[in-house]
Amino acid sequence: MIYSVEKEYQGMLDAYEKAGGDSNSLKTEGMAKLIVHENKVLSADEVPGVRLKFKPKENGIIAELRVEEGVKVKNPIHLCFGILPSEGLQDITFRVDVLSGAEVKVVAHCIFPNAVHVIHKMDAVINIGENAIFSYNETHYHGDSGGIEVIPKAKVILAEKAFYKNTFSLVQGCVGKLDFDYDIYSGANSVAEMVAKIYGKQDDYIKINEKVNLNGENARSLIKTRIVLRDRARAEVIGETQGNAPYARGHVDCTELVNGTEAVAKAIPVVSVTNDKAKITHEAAIGSIDRRQVETLMARGLDENEAVDVIVKGLLR
Amino acid sequence: MLSIENLQWGLNGKLVIDGLNMHVGRGEIYGILGENGTGKTSLTHLIMGTNNYKPTGGDILFEGQNLAGLSISQRARMGISLAWQEPVRIEGLMVEDYLRISGKNFGIEQVKHCLEMVGLSPSIYLSRDIDSTLSGGERKRIEMASLVAMHPKLAILDEPDSGVDIPSLPLILNSIMEMSRQGSSVLLITHNEKVVEIAHRVSVLCGGKIFMTGTPAETSHWFKDNCQTCPHINEPVEL
Ligand SMILES: Nc1ncnc2c1ncn2[C@@H]1O[C@H](COP(=O)(O)OP(=O)(O)OP(=O)(O)O)[C@@H](O)[C@H]1O
Ligand SMILES: [Mg+2]
């Protein structure tokens, strides 16, 4: 199917709504935003102190987000990436520079409602300056076919006293294949928090590799992963934290729950310390969804998968 | 409505339910009175299909259909539901959403009504989670409200009175009677002979068998004289 730009724009707004976004926020003036369908930028807006540059490349775009020094961006910046047809490749190169003292929140939606053969790749380099605050909230909306591959990779560099929080949520539709790979380099007194919430179904395959290098004195980090699997879904989570500086503190917290006997969850926390004053802790728990919860909801007339969906919604809220 | 014929269920060579026969009519409140460990909860799981309980003998028929092999969901869709003796907590699930699920697309007014029936103020409880922050008695009442919302053909209530304070008990009993007036049959399970006063018929259960069936007054008498003084918990009295 060929989409016109206007139709694409409307299609993305509709899909955005379905994904739980408020499409008004994409239409409002005075909000920085970037809407990308396949390799086309459908809409791009800057606000004072926020620069959004982009240029096309084969099968995608190269985008740059720059928040100038000391700028505290009032409204969240909205990003929306998607592919509406059943097939396609979207390859995004993304560079983020949040200069020192700036504060910004990004709300990103990745929308692939009809994917049968879709690949979404994101290669990001994120620089957070001294005393800057950057929070990035990414929500995925996938269709039910599972014919999608999502490959987000990022290198995040935190300067002194930088604050970085990344929340990745993929609970609607099938994950397909996810290969998530983040590498974080933390400067002195910086704070990094990575949260991932994922619900795998059918034949989904989830691979998460998160690594925090606490290189600066007193740097702090938390890697928190919540995964629920049903059907034949599989997940492998590697959460690695290195304490390389005095008083660095890191914690890895991974919980995976499975329903049924065919889903497979694996958690590999890796903690290492090269400085004797650093302290890294981890907890990993793999369990099953409480059978009594499922049965209670089944006794209200839900079928088993519907019951698990309700429980997961609560767990991953 | 519900017919149980020569039902058997055992564990480790011991019969927990031992040749049980009973019949519950439409709209009837049928009380089951039994001491601890006599098989009451086991019976609820066998009817609902929960806890992976499957009869080792006999049949359970609902509206003439044999329940053997049916899933919990299928039984629920036929109109059977269960309020557990110890209802489970579900983190992140709001009371309002639980009651909406139970009531199949219930509107907010209907949800509120169900909470009021069990004496819980909607303004306080609608947005609470069904997690461990609820007290035991609150959770029990919400379970009751959930069955009121579901309006099943057969409500199995496993000790709806346990954990509920004395002043609130009449509310719970009232909502059970209301369910029956609205056409639901109720299997009312308890060890409290006061509770079965609202039943149309009551059976005494011991050792997985029904020992006698009669009016609430008759059974309560018999229960007091025999079961409450019986030295062998789980063992039927010699008659
Ligand atoms: N899964 C099980 N494993 C071992 N014993 C069991 C199991 N389920 C039930 N029983 C035993 O079967 C008997 C009946 O249990 P049940 O829970 O049905 O009793 P009850 O009448 O509901 O008691 P209460 O009034 O305490 O709730 C008890 O002796 C109990 O210990
Ligand atoms: Mg019991």
Short mmCIF file of N, CA, C and O in Angstrom, two decimals, chain A residues 290 292-293 295-304 306 310-311 314-315 317, chain B residues 50-51 73 76-77 81-82 84 86 88-89 91-92 98 104 129 143 146-147:
data_model
loop_
_atom_site.label_atom_id
_atom_site.label_comp_id
_atom_site.label_asym_id
_atom_site.label_seq_id
_atom_site.Cartn_x
_atom_site.Cartn_y
_atom_site.Cartn_z
N ASP A 290 1.32 -15.93 39.84
CA ASP A 290 0.54 -16.60 40.88
C ASP A 290 -0.69 -17.26 40.26
O ASP A 290 -1.56 -16.60 39.70
N ARG A 292 -3.16 -18.59 41.66
CA ARG A 292 -4.44 -18.22 42.29
C ARG A 292 -4.97 -16.90 41.72
O ARG A 292 -6.18 -16.71 41.63
N GLN A 293 -4.06 -16.00 41.35
CA GLN A 293 -4.51 -14.76 40.73
C GLN A 293 -5.18 -15.06 39.40
O GLN A 293 -6.25 -14.54 39.09
N GLU A 295 -6.51 -17.87 38.41
CA GLU A 295 -7.76 -18.62 38.58
C GLU A 295 -8.89 -17.74 39.11
O GLU A 295 -10.05 -17.92 38.76
N THR A 296 -8.53 -16.78 39.94
CA THR A 296 -9.55 -15.88 40.46
C THR A 296 -10.20 -15.12 39.31
O THR A 296 -11.43 -14.99 39.24
N LEU A 297 -9.38 -14.65 38.38
CA LEU A 297 -9.93 -13.90 37.25
C LEU A 297 -10.64 -14.82 36.26
O LEU A 297 -11.64 -14.45 35.66
N MET A 298 -10.13 -16.05 36.11
CA MET A 298 -10.81 -17.02 35.24
C MET A 298 -12.20 -17.32 35.80
O MET A 298 -13.16 -17.50 35.06
N ALA A 299 -12.31 -17.35 37.13
CA ALA A 299 -13.61 -17.63 37.75
C ALA A 299 -14.57 -16.45 37.57
O ALA A 299 -15.73 -16.52 37.95
N ARG A 300 -14.06 -15.33 37.02
CA ARG A 300 -14.95 -14.22 36.66
C ARG A 300 -15.28 -14.25 35.17
O ARG A 300 -15.83 -13.30 34.63
N GLY A 301 -14.81 -15.29 34.48
CA GLY A 301 -15.18 -15.47 33.08
C GLY A 301 -14.10 -15.11 32.08
O GLY A 301 -14.30 -15.25 30.88
N LEU A 302 -12.94 -14.62 32.55
CA LEU A 302 -11.86 -14.34 31.60
C LEU A 302 -11.21 -15.65 31.19
O LEU A 302 -11.16 -16.59 31.97
N ASP A 303 -10.71 -15.70 29.95
CA ASP A 303 -9.93 -16.89 29.64
C ASP A 303 -8.52 -16.69 30.18
O ASP A 303 -8.19 -15.61 30.67
N GLU A 304 -7.72 -17.72 30.10
CA GLU A 304 -6.44 -17.67 30.81
C GLU A 304 -5.55 -16.50 30.35
O GLU A 304 -4.98 -15.79 31.17
N GLU A 306 -6.45 -13.69 28.92
CA GLU A 306 -7.02 -12.41 29.36
C GLU A 306 -6.69 -12.17 30.83
O GLU A 306 -6.37 -11.06 31.24
N VAL A 310 -4.47 -9.04 32.49
CA VAL A 310 -4.90 -8.14 33.57
C VAL A 310 -3.83 -8.09 34.67
O VAL A 310 -3.46 -7.02 35.15
N ILE A 311 -3.29 -9.24 35.00
CA ILE A 311 -2.27 -9.30 36.07
C ILE A 311 -1.00 -8.57 35.64
O ILE A 311 -0.42 -7.80 36.40
N GLY A 314 -1.16 -4.83 35.84
CA GLY A 314 -0.90 -4.36 37.19
C GLY A 314 0.58 -4.43 37.56
O GLY A 314 1.13 -3.49 38.12
N LEU A 315 1.19 -5.54 37.20
CA LEU A 315 2.61 -5.73 37.55
C LEU A 315 3.53 -4.73 36.87
O LEU A 315 4.50 -4.26 37.46
N ARG A 317 2.73 -1.79 35.67
CA ARG A 317 2.17 -0.44 35.67
C ARG A 317 3.25 0.59 35.96
O ARG A 317 4.13 0.37 36.78
N THR B 50 -10.89 -25.13 40.18
CA THR B 50 -9.70 -24.39 40.59
C THR B 50 -8.71 -25.32 41.29
O THR B 50 -9.05 -26.45 41.66
N ASN B 51 -7.50 -24.78 41.50
CA ASN B 51 -6.49 -25.49 42.29
C ASN B 51 -6.12 -26.84 41.69
O ASN B 51 -5.56 -27.68 42.37
N SER B 73 -12.63 -21.09 33.19
CA SER B 73 -13.29 -20.04 32.40
C SER B 73 -14.60 -20.55 31.81
O SER B 73 -15.61 -19.84 31.80
N ALA B 76 -17.11 -20.66 34.47
CA ALA B 76 -17.54 -19.31 34.82
C ALA B 76 -18.52 -18.78 33.79
O ALA B 76 -19.51 -18.13 34.12
N ARG B 77 -18.25 -19.08 32.52
CA ARG B 77 -19.14 -18.58 31.47
C ARG B 77 -20.48 -19.29 31.48
O ARG B 77 -21.47 -18.76 30.99
N SER B 81 -19.48 -19.20 39.78
CA SER B 81 -18.32 -18.45 40.25
C SER B 81 -18.05 -18.72 41.72
O SER B 81 -18.90 -19.25 42.43
N LEU B 82 -16.85 -18.38 42.11
CA LEU B 82 -16.38 -18.73 43.45
C LEU B 82 -15.75 -17.53 44.14
O LEU B 82 -14.95 -16.81 43.56
N TRP B 84 -13.30 -17.06 47.10
CA TRP B 84 -12.38 -17.92 47.84
C TRP B 84 -12.45 -17.61 49.34
O TRP B 84 -12.70 -16.48 49.75
N GLU B 86 -9.79 -17.57 51.20
CA GLU B 86 -8.73 -16.58 51.38
C GLU B 86 -8.42 -15.94 50.03
O GLU B 86 -7.55 -16.41 49.29
N VAL B 88 -7.08 -13.94 46.95
CA VAL B 88 -5.71 -13.59 46.63
C VAL B 88 -5.58 -12.08 46.42
O VAL B 88 -6.56 -11.40 46.11
N ARG B 89 -4.38 -11.57 46.61
CA ARG B 89 -4.09 -10.15 46.34
C ARG B 89 -3.55 -10.04 44.93
O ARG B 89 -2.80 -10.90 44.48
N GLU B 91 -1.55 -7.28 42.87
CA GLU B 91 -0.89 -5.97 42.89
C GLU B 91 -1.21 -5.20 41.62
O GLU B 91 -1.18 -5.74 40.52
N GLY B 92 -1.51 -3.94 41.80
CA GLY B 92 -1.72 -3.08 40.62
C GLY B 92 -3.10 -3.18 40.02
O GLY B 92 -3.39 -2.52 39.03
N TYR B 98 -11.41 -4.44 39.04
CA TYR B 98 -11.79 -5.81 39.40
C TYR B 98 -13.31 -5.98 39.33
O TYR B 98 -13.80 -6.97 38.78
N LYS B 104 -18.67 -7.60 33.88
CA LYS B 104 -18.72 -7.55 32.40
C LYS B 104 -19.17 -6.17 31.93
O LYS B 104 -20.34 -5.94 31.67
N ASP B 129 -5.92 -0.46 45.44
CA ASP B 129 -5.49 -1.68 44.77
C ASP B 129 -5.91 -2.89 45.61
O ASP B 129 -6.01 -2.79 46.83
N GLU B 143 -14.34 -9.37 47.64
CA GLU B 143 -14.60 -10.64 46.95
C GLU B 143 -16.11 -10.87 46.85
O GLU B 143 -16.62 -11.30 45.83
N SER B 146 -17.51 -8.59 44.32
CA SER B 146 -17.19 -9.08 42.99
C SER B 146 -18.20 -10.12 42.52
O SER B 146 -18.61 -10.14 41.36
N LEU B 147 -18.64 -10.97 43.45
CA LEU B 147 -19.65 -11.96 43.06
C LEU B 147 -21.01 -11.31 42.85
O LEU B 147 -21.75 -11.68 41.94
#
